[in-house]
Amino acid sequence: MALEYSKAFELIVGKVAEELEKNGYTRQKVAADTENELVSLITSENVAYAVVYIKDRQQMVLRTCGMTEEGPDNDWKTLATWLYDDVVCEKKDAESIANDFIEGVSGSVAIKRSKQMKQKKKKSDDGNADPKFLAKRFVPLFPELRDEICMEEDCYNPFRGATFAKEHIAPKLCEYVKRANGKELEKLGKLFDTQYGNGDVDTRAIITMVLLNALDDPEFNSLAEYFDVDLQKAAKAGRKYKCKEVKPEKPKKKTKSIASTESLKKNESEA
């Protein structure tokens, strides 16, 4: 019995999304650019996959591209294309396409693709996201921060990134991590990974020395499991300074050179 193309599309997307969600991907709500297409988008922090049905060509297509802070970078590459004519194609044909697409988004090739996308993203990052940008990234977790950020902006210029993080974000973070489940910790870990990778020097210091050091060891260890290698290394190094006051380095006393000493003696004798 033939299966109408829109139903076949949903069957295929559902199976692909189910496979990707095991690895932390999320299905997004998107609309097709034209009436000639059906589109579904499934994304992670580094990679986007799109399943597309092109009506006039009767084609099911699997595509992929990298992710930016704003969304897919739209440098799409086609991974697989199948003909689907709903006059003759049945449910078993849609399932065959779904299985082929699942192979394209899972296994060693897909893992390698994700790592390459992540490395490419890191190399292109400017590392210039400032502490205010970091604070705003926590608003979806703690909506009350929105008003607190506005008040900080109204009262202080420049934005007191470290002070704000210590007084407004850290206490909320500690309570959140204590009650968070595995998926929530994973999502938070990815947030820290992204902001550490994109952040300027001040932002990175706030993450490691202020926010993560505000956590007790059990909470820190449970969250650190979800960090990438770079942040794990930096965060563990920062733990050495937990509860310690780091004093600024004192400037070294300048020693007078022999020439300057002789010049001083000469001036004193002439006087």
PDB file of C-alpha atoms in Angstrom:
ATOM      1  CA  MET A   1       0.000   0.000   0.000  1.00  0.00           C
ATOM      2  CA  ALA A   2       1.456   3.363  -1.073  1.00  0.00           C
ATOM      3  CA  LEU A   3       2.454   5.847   1.643  1.00  0.00           C
ATOM      4  CA  GLU A   4       1.814   9.547   0.991  1.00  0.00           C
ATOM      5  CA  TYR A   5       5.053  11.589   0.847  1.00  0.00           C
ATOM      6  CA  SER A   6       4.328  13.809   3.875  1.00  0.00           C
ATOM      7  CA  LYS A   7       3.689  10.747   6.050  1.00  0.00           C
ATOM      8  CA  ALA A   8       6.842   9.100   4.714  1.00  0.00           C
ATOM      9  CA  PHE A   9       8.755  12.294   5.493  1.00  0.00           C
ATOM     10  CA  GLU A  10       7.550  12.331   9.108  1.00  0.00           C
ATOM     11  CA  LEU A  11       8.385   8.637   9.508  1.00  0.00           C
ATOM     12  CA  ILE A  12      11.942   9.198   8.247  1.00  0.00           C
ATOM     13  CA  VAL A  13      12.499  12.372  10.295  1.00  0.00           C
ATOM     14  CA  GLY A  14      11.137  10.707  13.418  1.00  0.00           C
ATOM     15  CA  LYS A  15      13.576   7.802  13.181  1.00  0.00           C
ATOM     16  CA  VAL A  16      16.566  10.043  12.370  1.00  0.00           C
ATOM     17  CA  ALA A  17      15.699  12.443  15.194  1.00  0.00           C
ATOM     18  CA  GLU A  18      15.296   9.552  17.643  1.00  0.00           C
ATOM     19  CA  GLU A  19      18.803   8.327  16.791  1.00  0.00           C
ATOM     20  CA  LEU A  20      20.386  11.782  17.029  1.00  0.00           C
ATOM     21  CA  GLU A  21      18.653  12.662  20.296  1.00  0.00           C
ATOM     22  CA  LYS A  22      20.580   9.811  21.924  1.00  0.00           C
ATOM     23  CA  ASN A  23      23.686  11.938  21.343  1.00  0.00           C
ATOM     24  CA  GLY A  24      22.297  15.238  22.599  1.00  0.00           C
ATOM     25  CA  TYR A  25      20.771  16.608  19.377  1.00  0.00           C
ATOM     26  CA  THR A  26      17.517  18.587  19.394  1.00  0.00           C
ATOM     27  CA  ARG A  27      14.829  18.773  16.726  1.00  0.00           C
ATOM     28  CA  GLN A  28      14.126  22.403  15.831  1.00  0.00           C
ATOM     29  CA  LYS A  29      10.956  24.019  14.540  1.00  0.00           C
ATOM     30  CA  VAL A  30      11.669  25.429  11.081  1.00  0.00           C
ATOM     31  CA  ALA A  31       9.699  26.377   8.002  1.00  0.00           C
ATOM     32  CA  ALA A  32      10.742  25.567   4.433  1.00  0.00           C
ATOM     33  CA  ASP A  33      11.925  28.442   2.245  1.00  0.00           C
ATOM     34  CA  THR A  34       9.554  27.401  -0.564  1.00  0.00           C
ATOM     35  CA  GLU A  35       6.283  25.493  -0.908  1.00  0.00           C
ATOM     36  CA  ASN A  36       8.199  22.964  -2.995  1.00  0.00           C
ATOM     37  CA  GLU A  37       9.986  21.530   0.080  1.00  0.00           C
ATOM     38  CA  LEU A  38       9.387  19.873   3.414  1.00  0.00           C
ATOM     39  CA  VAL A  39      12.235  20.519   5.860  1.00  0.00           C
ATOM     40  CA  SER A  40      13.206  19.247   9.303  1.00  0.00           C
ATOM     41  CA  LEU A  41      16.264  20.493  11.222  1.00  0.00           C
ATOM     42  CA  ILE A  42      18.082  18.600  13.985  1.00  0.00           C
ATOM     43  CA  THR A  43      21.031  20.273  15.696  1.00  0.00           C
ATOM     44  CA  SER A  44      23.765  19.928  18.288  1.00  0.00           C
ATOM     45  CA  GLU A  45      26.274  22.545  19.444  1.00  0.00           C
ATOM     46  CA  ASN A  46      28.591  21.846  16.502  1.00  0.00           C
ATOM     47  CA  VAL A  47      26.602  20.053  13.781  1.00  0.00           C
ATOM     48  CA  ALA A  48      23.262  20.493  12.028  1.00  0.00           C
ATOM     49  CA  TYR A  49      21.414  17.839  10.016  1.00  0.00           C
ATOM     50  CA  ALA A  50      18.482  18.551   7.718  1.00  0.00           C
ATOM     51  CA  VAL A  51      16.062  16.083   6.164  1.00  0.00           C
ATOM     52  CA  VAL A  52      14.422  17.595   3.079  1.00  0.00           C
ATOM     53  CA  TYR A  53      11.751  16.366   0.677  1.00  0.00           C
ATOM     54  CA  ILE A  54      11.809  18.147  -2.700  1.00  0.00           C
ATOM     55  CA  LYS A  55       8.334  17.722  -4.137  1.00  0.00           C
ATOM     56  CA  ASP A  56       8.875  18.345  -7.850  1.00  0.00           C
ATOM     57  CA  ARG A  57      11.898  16.008  -7.886  1.00  0.00           C
ATOM     58  CA  GLN A  58      10.320  13.464  -5.529  1.00  0.00           C
ATOM     59  CA  GLN A  59      13.590  13.298  -3.561  1.00  0.00           C
ATOM     60  CA  MET A  60      14.342  12.650   0.115  1.00  0.00           C
ATOM     61  CA  VAL A  61      17.657  14.347   0.952  1.00  0.00           C
ATOM     62  CA  LEU A  62      19.942  14.247   4.016  1.00  0.00           C
ATOM     63  CA  ARG A  63      22.212  17.277   4.440  1.00  0.00           C
ATOM     64  CA  THR A  64      24.655  18.532   7.056  1.00  0.00           C
ATOM     65  CA  CYS A  65      26.564  21.706   7.958  1.00  0.00           C
ATOM     66  CA  GLY A  66      28.335  23.327  10.905  1.00  0.00           C
ATOM     67  CA  MET A  67      26.721  25.389  13.650  1.00  0.00           C
ATOM     68  CA  THR A  68      27.437  28.954  14.784  1.00  0.00           C
ATOM     69  CA  GLU A  69      26.057  30.954  17.739  1.00  0.00           C
ATOM     70  CA  GLU A  70      23.266  32.160  15.442  1.00  0.00           C
ATOM     71  CA  GLY A  71      22.419  28.720  14.011  1.00  0.00           C
ATOM     72  CA  PRO A  72      23.489  26.630  10.978  1.00  0.00           C
ATOM     73  CA  ASP A  73      26.314  28.179   8.941  1.00  0.00           C
ATOM     74  CA  ASN A  74      24.370  27.135   5.787  1.00  0.00           C
ATOM     75  CA  ASP A  75      27.419  25.572   4.127  1.00  0.00           C
ATOM     76  CA  TRP A  76      25.286  22.512   3.436  1.00  0.00           C
ATOM     77  CA  LYS A  77      26.714  19.230   2.141  1.00  0.00           C
ATOM     78  CA  THR A  78      24.485  16.448   0.805  1.00  0.00           C
ATOM     79  CA  LEU A  79      25.086  13.079   2.477  1.00  0.00           C
ATOM     80  CA  ALA A  80      22.387  11.010   0.769  1.00  0.00           C
ATOM     81  CA  THR A  81      19.591  11.347  -1.806  1.00  0.00           C
ATOM     82  CA  TRP A  82      16.742   8.913  -2.424  1.00  0.00           C
ATOM     83  CA  LEU A  83      13.861   8.937  -4.902  1.00  0.00           C
ATOM     84  CA  TYR A  84      10.458   8.732  -3.203  1.00  0.00           C
ATOM     85  CA  ASP A  85       7.420   8.555  -5.489  1.00  0.00           C
ATOM     86  CA  ASP A  86       4.375   8.132  -3.280  1.00  0.00           C
ATOM     87  CA  VAL A  87       2.369   6.675  -6.156  1.00  0.00           C
ATOM     88  CA  VAL A  88       4.391   3.463  -5.934  1.00  0.00           C
ATOM     89  CA  CYS A  89       6.528   3.731  -2.753  1.00  0.00           C
ATOM     90  CA  GLU A  90       5.335   2.047   0.431  1.00  0.00           C
ATOM     91  CA  LYS A  91       6.109   2.216   4.131  1.00  0.00           C
ATOM     92  CA  LYS A  92       8.945  -0.297   3.740  1.00  0.00           C
ATOM     93  CA  ASP A  93      10.605   2.068   1.236  1.00  0.00           C
ATOM     94  CA  ALA A  94      10.410   4.951   3.714  1.00  0.00           C
ATOM     95  CA  GLU A  95      11.896   2.713   6.401  1.00  0.00           C
ATOM     96  CA  SER A  96      14.779   1.769   4.094  1.00  0.00           C
ATOM     97  CA  ILE A  97      15.508   5.460   3.516  1.00  0.00           C
ATOM     98  CA  ALA A  98      15.328   6.105   7.264  1.00  0.00           C
ATOM     99  CA  ASN A  99      17.825   3.321   7.961  1.00  0.00           C
ATOM    100  CA  ASP A 100      20.230   4.691   5.359  1.00  0.00           C
ATOM    101  CA  PHE A 101      19.949   8.216   6.814  1.00  0.00           C
ATOM    102  CA  ILE A 102      20.538   6.828  10.327  1.00  0.00           C
ATOM    103  CA  GLU A 103      23.782   5.256   9.095  1.00  0.00           C
ATOM    104  CA  GLY A 104      24.774   8.678   7.792  1.00  0.00           C
ATOM    105  CA  VAL A 105      24.307  10.406  11.145  1.00  0.00           C
ATOM    106  CA  SER A 106      25.719   7.707  13.421  1.00  0.00           C
ATOM    107  CA  GLY A 107      28.819   5.567  13.705  1.00  0.00           C
ATOM    108  CA  SER A 108      32.487   6.433  13.311  1.00  0.00           C
ATOM    109  CA  VAL A 109      32.058   8.663  10.256  1.00  0.00           C
ATOM    110  CA  ALA A 110      29.497  10.874  12.011  1.00  0.00           C
ATOM    111  CA  ILE A 111      31.657  11.091  15.169  1.00  0.00           C
ATOM    112  CA  LYS A 112      34.642  12.132  13.054  1.00  0.00           C
ATOM    113  CA  ARG A 113      32.483  14.730  11.293  1.00  0.00           C
ATOM    114  CA  SER A 114      31.352  16.173  14.631  1.00  0.00           C
ATOM    115  CA  LYS A 115      34.952  16.455  15.874  1.00  0.00           C
ATOM    116  CA  GLN A 116      36.041  18.159  12.650  1.00  0.00           C
ATOM    117  CA  MET A 117      33.167  20.640  12.895  1.00  0.00           C
ATOM    118  CA  LYS A 118      34.093  21.390  16.511  1.00  0.00           C
ATOM    119  CA  GLN A 119      37.771  21.956  15.640  1.00  0.00           C
ATOM    120  CA  LYS A 120      36.815  24.156  12.700  1.00  0.00           C
ATOM    121  CA  LYS A 121      34.507  26.172  14.939  1.00  0.00           C
ATOM    122  CA  LYS A 122      37.216  26.651  17.576  1.00  0.00           C
ATOM    123  CA  LYS A 123      39.738  27.858  14.988  1.00  0.00           C
ATOM    124  CA  SER A 124      37.251  30.414  13.647  1.00  0.00           C
ATOM    125  CA  ASP A 125      36.239  31.709  17.067  1.00  0.00           C
ATOM    126  CA  ASP A 126      37.579  35.172  17.890  1.00  0.00           C
ATOM    127  CA  GLY A 127      37.430  34.582  21.626  1.00  0.00           C
ATOM    128  CA  ASN A 128      35.959  38.054  22.187  1.00  0.00           C
ATOM    129  CA  ALA A 129      32.697  37.353  24.023  1.00  0.00           C
ATOM    130  CA  ASP A 130      32.775  39.568  27.121  1.00  0.00           C
ATOM    131  CA  PRO A 131      31.486  38.979  30.698  1.00  0.00           C
ATOM    132  CA  LYS A 132      28.178  40.729  29.984  1.00  0.00           C
ATOM    133  CA  PHE A 133      27.596  38.320  27.088  1.00  0.00           C
ATOM    134  CA  LEU A 134      28.351  35.440  29.461  1.00  0.00           C
ATOM    135  CA  ALA A 135      25.851  36.703  32.035  1.00  0.00           C
ATOM    136  CA  LYS A 136      23.092  36.910  29.427  1.00  0.00           C
ATOM    137  CA  ARG A 137      23.652  33.266  28.441  1.00  0.00           C
ATOM    138  CA  PHE A 138      22.353  32.236  31.875  1.00  0.00           C
ATOM    139  CA  VAL A 139      19.025  34.076  31.514  1.00  0.00           C
ATOM    140  CA  PRO A 140      17.223  31.011  30.034  1.00  0.00           C
ATOM    141  CA  LEU A 141      18.207  29.083  33.188  1.00  0.00           C
ATOM    142  CA  PHE A 142      17.605  31.937  35.637  1.00  0.00           C
ATOM    143  CA  PRO A 143      15.026  34.396  34.179  1.00  0.00           C
ATOM    144  CA  GLU A 144      15.405  36.761  37.153  1.00  0.00           C
ATOM    145  CA  LEU A 145      18.900  37.590  35.849  1.00  0.00           C
ATOM    146  CA  ARG A 146      17.325  39.678  33.096  1.00  0.00           C
ATOM    147  CA  ASP A 147      16.285  42.418  35.548  1.00  0.00           C
ATOM    148  CA  GLU A 148      19.499  42.060  37.559  1.00  0.00           C
ATOM    149  CA  ILE A 149      21.592  42.582  34.420  1.00  0.00           C
ATOM    150  CA  CYS A 150      19.575  45.690  33.522  1.00  0.00           C
ATOM    151  CA  MET A 151      20.104  47.087  37.010  1.00  0.00           C
ATOM    152  CA  GLU A 152      23.836  46.396  36.808  1.00  0.00           C
ATOM    153  CA  GLU A 153      24.021  48.176  33.449  1.00  0.00           C
ATOM    154  CA  ASP A 154      22.092  51.171  34.835  1.00  0.00           C
ATOM    155  CA  CYS A 155      24.254  51.510  37.953  1.00  0.00           C
ATOM    156  CA  TYR A 156      27.739  50.623  36.748  1.00  0.00           C
ATOM    157  CA  ASN A 157      29.827  51.363  33.704  1.00  0.00           C
ATOM    158  CA  PRO A 158      31.694  49.298  32.708  1.00  0.00           C
ATOM    159  CA  PHE A 159      29.768  46.134  33.574  1.00  0.00           C
ATOM    160  CA  ARG A 160      31.312  44.506  36.671  1.00  0.00           C
ATOM    161  CA  GLY A 161      31.615  41.025  35.221  1.00  0.00           C
ATOM    162  CA  ALA A 162      33.380  39.229  38.077  1.00  0.00           C
ATOM    163  CA  THR A 163      31.345  40.930  40.826  1.00  0.00           C
ATOM    164  CA  PHE A 164      28.070  40.282  39.038  1.00  0.00           C
ATOM    165  CA  ALA A 165      28.954  36.611  38.493  1.00  0.00           C
ATOM    166  CA  LYS A 166      29.933  36.165  42.136  1.00  0.00           C
ATOM    167  CA  GLU A 167      26.867  37.913  43.592  1.00  0.00           C
ATOM    168  CA  HIS A 168      24.102  36.979  41.153  1.00  0.00           C
ATOM    169  CA  ILE A 169      25.029  33.905  39.097  1.00  0.00           C
ATOM    170  CA  ALA A 170      27.176  31.763  41.410  1.00  0.00           C
ATOM    171  CA  PRO A 171      24.544  31.308  44.194  1.00  0.00           C
ATOM    172  CA  LYS A 172      21.899  30.305  41.654  1.00  0.00           C
ATOM    173  CA  LEU A 173      24.339  27.998  39.905  1.00  0.00           C
ATOM    174  CA  CYS A 174      25.195  26.136  43.114  1.00  0.00           C
ATOM    175  CA  GLU A 175      21.544  25.406  43.879  1.00  0.00           C
ATOM    176  CA  TYR A 176      20.804  24.452  40.280  1.00  0.00           C
ATOM    177  CA  VAL A 177      23.654  21.915  40.017  1.00  0.00           C
ATOM    178  CA  LYS A 178      22.623  20.264  43.301  1.00  0.00           C
ATOM    179  CA  ARG A 179      19.160  19.410  41.995  1.00  0.00           C
ATOM    180  CA  ALA A 180      19.922  18.994  38.257  1.00  0.00           C
ATOM    181  CA  ASN A 181      19.482  15.656  36.493  1.00  0.00           C
ATOM    182  CA  GLY A 182      21.876  14.173  33.940  1.00  0.00           C
ATOM    183  CA  LYS A 183      20.386  15.905  30.881  1.00  0.00           C
ATOM    184  CA  GLU A 184      20.329  19.277  32.641  1.00  0.00           C
ATOM    185  CA  LEU A 185      23.972  18.881  33.695  1.00  0.00           C
ATOM    186  CA  GLU A 186      24.949  17.915  30.155  1.00  0.00           C
ATOM    187  CA  LYS A 187      23.223  20.992  28.751  1.00  0.00           C
ATOM    188  CA  LEU A 188      24.890  23.219  31.350  1.00  0.00           C
ATOM    189  CA  GLY A 189      28.269  21.639  30.615  1.00  0.00           C
ATOM    190  CA  LYS A 190      27.854  22.450  26.920  1.00  0.00           C
ATOM    191  CA  LEU A 191      26.930  26.028  27.805  1.00  0.00           C
ATOM    192  CA  PHE A 192      30.171  26.397  29.769  1.00  0.00           C
ATOM    193  CA  ASP A 193      32.168  24.746  26.944  1.00  0.00           C
ATOM    194  CA  THR A 194      30.791  27.197  24.378  1.00  0.00           C
ATOM    195  CA  GLN A 195      31.293  30.305  26.511  1.00  0.00           C
ATOM    196  CA  TYR A 196      34.799  29.266  27.551  1.00  0.00           C
ATOM    197  CA  GLY A 197      35.736  28.613  23.930  1.00  0.00           C
ATOM    198  CA  ASN A 198      34.274  31.919  22.697  1.00  0.00           C
ATOM    199  CA  GLY A 199      35.118  34.075  25.704  1.00  0.00           C
ATOM    200  CA  ASP A 200      37.799  36.710  26.137  1.00  0.00           C
ATOM    201  CA  VAL A 201      40.392  36.467  28.915  1.00  0.00           C
ATOM    202  CA  ASP A 202      38.094  38.013  31.538  1.00  0.00           C
ATOM    203  CA  THR A 203      35.218  35.700  30.626  1.00  0.00           C
ATOM    204  CA  ARG A 204      37.378  32.589  30.867  1.00  0.00           C
ATOM    205  CA  ALA A 205      38.677  33.691  34.264  1.00  0.00           C
ATOM    206  CA  ILE A 206      35.138  34.288  35.527  1.00  0.00           C
ATOM    207  CA  ILE A 207      34.096  30.806  34.410  1.00  0.00           C
ATOM    208  CA  THR A 208      37.001  28.985  36.064  1.00  0.00           C
ATOM    209  CA  MET A 209      37.838  31.168  39.067  1.00  0.00           C
ATOM    210  CA  VAL A 210      34.409  32.532  40.035  1.00  0.00           C
ATOM    211  CA  LEU A 211      31.569  30.319  38.831  1.00  0.00           C
ATOM    212  CA  LEU A 212      33.091  26.838  38.853  1.00  0.00           C
ATOM    213  CA  ASN A 213      35.073  27.516  42.024  1.00  0.00           C
ATOM    214  CA  ALA A 214      31.825  28.445  43.754  1.00  0.00           C
ATOM    215  CA  LEU A 215      30.776  24.793  43.489  1.00  0.00           C
ATOM    216  CA  ASP A 216      31.651  22.264  46.170  1.00  0.00           C
ATOM    217  CA  ASP A 217      33.609  19.205  45.032  1.00  0.00           C
ATOM    218  CA  PRO A 218      30.622  16.827  44.558  1.00  0.00           C
ATOM    219  CA  GLU A 219      28.748  19.361  42.398  1.00  0.00           C
ATOM    220  CA  PHE A 220      31.881  20.361  40.499  1.00  0.00           C
ATOM    221  CA  ASN A 221      32.776  16.738  39.728  1.00  0.00           C
ATOM    222  CA  SER A 222      29.271  15.887  38.535  1.00  0.00           C
ATOM    223  CA  LEU A 223      29.261  18.873  36.153  1.00  0.00           C
ATOM    224  CA  ALA A 224      32.885  18.532  34.980  1.00  0.00           C
ATOM    225  CA  GLU A 225      32.065  15.139  33.450  1.00  0.00           C
ATOM    226  CA  TYR A 226      30.322  17.025  30.640  1.00  0.00           C
ATOM    227  CA  PHE A 227      33.151  19.487  29.876  1.00  0.00           C
ATOM    228  CA  ASP A 228      35.387  19.110  26.855  1.00  0.00           C
ATOM    229  CA  VAL A 229      39.114  18.529  27.326  1.00  0.00           C
ATOM    230  CA  ASP A 230      40.121  22.224  27.269  1.00  0.00           C
ATOM    231  CA  LEU A 231      37.677  23.325  29.940  1.00  0.00           C
ATOM    232  CA  GLN A 232      38.308  20.263  32.106  1.00  0.00           C
ATOM    233  CA  LYS A 233      42.002  21.084  32.161  1.00  0.00           C
ATOM    234  CA  ALA A 234      41.461  24.786  32.909  1.00  0.00           C
ATOM    235  CA  ALA A 235      38.791  24.153  35.531  1.00  0.00           C
ATOM    236  CA  LYS A 236      40.902  21.619  37.428  1.00  0.00           C
ATOM    237  CA  ALA A 237      43.837  24.016  37.395  1.00  0.00           C
ATOM    238  CA  GLY A 238      41.569  26.750  38.746  1.00  0.00           C
ATOM    239  CA  ARG A 239      40.449  24.541  41.653  1.00  0.00           C
ATOM    240  CA  LYS A 240      43.885  25.042  43.214  1.00  0.00           C
ATOM    241  CA  TYR A 241      42.847  28.620  43.963  1.00  0.00           C
ATOM    242  CA  LYS A 242      39.422  27.811  45.454  1.00  0.00           C
ATOM    243  CA  CYS A 243      38.913  29.710  48.731  1.00  0.00           C
ATOM    244  CA  LYS A 244      42.286  31.411  48.289  1.00  0.00           C
ATOM    245  CA  GLU A 245      42.858  35.100  47.800  1.00  0.00           C
ATOM    246  CA  VAL A 246      45.106  35.679  44.830  1.00  0.00           C
ATOM    247  CA  LYS A 247      47.216  38.769  45.445  1.00  0.00           C
ATOM    248  CA  PRO A 248      48.497  40.824  42.527  1.00  0.00           C
ATOM    249  CA  GLU A 249      52.161  40.459  41.806  1.00  0.00           C
ATOM    250  CA  LYS A 250      54.240  43.216  43.383  1.00  0.00           C
ATOM    251  CA  PRO A 251      56.358  45.208  40.922  1.00  0.00           C
ATOM    252  CA  LYS A 252      60.038  44.439  41.258  1.00  0.00           C
ATOM    253  CA  LYS A 253      62.262  47.188  42.606  1.00  0.00           C
ATOM    254  CA  LYS A 254      64.412  48.695  39.920  1.00  0.00           C
ATOM    255  CA  THR A 255      68.160  48.523  40.516  1.00  0.00           C
ATOM    256  CA  LYS A 256      70.276  51.391  39.366  1.00  0.00           C
ATOM    257  CA  SER A 257      72.811  50.607  36.703  1.00  0.00           C
ATOM    258  CA  ILE A 258      76.490  51.377  37.195  1.00  0.00           C
ATOM    259  CA  ALA A 259      76.300  54.141  34.616  1.00  0.00           C
ATOM    260  CA  SER A 260      73.383  55.867  36.342  1.00  0.00           C
ATOM    261  CA  THR A 261      75.111  55.582  39.753  1.00  0.00           C
ATOM    262  CA  GLU A 262      78.304  57.158  38.435  1.00  0.00           C
ATOM    263  CA  SER A 263      76.257  59.914  36.791  1.00  0.00           C
ATOM    264  CA  LEU A 264      74.539  60.649  40.105  1.00  0.00           C
ATOM    265  CA  LYS A 265      77.881  60.871  41.970  1.00  0.00           C
ATOM    266  CA  LYS A 266      79.258  63.184  39.324  1.00  0.00           C
ATOM    267  CA  ASN A 267      76.247  65.493  39.610  1.00  0.00           C
ATOM    268  CA  GLU A 268      76.538  65.548  43.418  1.00  0.00           C
ATOM    269  CA  SER A 269      80.287  66.471  43.279  1.00  0.00           C
ATOM    270  CA  GLU A 270      79.656  69.238  40.780  1.00  0.00           C
ATOM    271  CA  ALA A 271      76.941  70.625  43.056  1.00  0.00           C
TER     272      ALA A 271
END
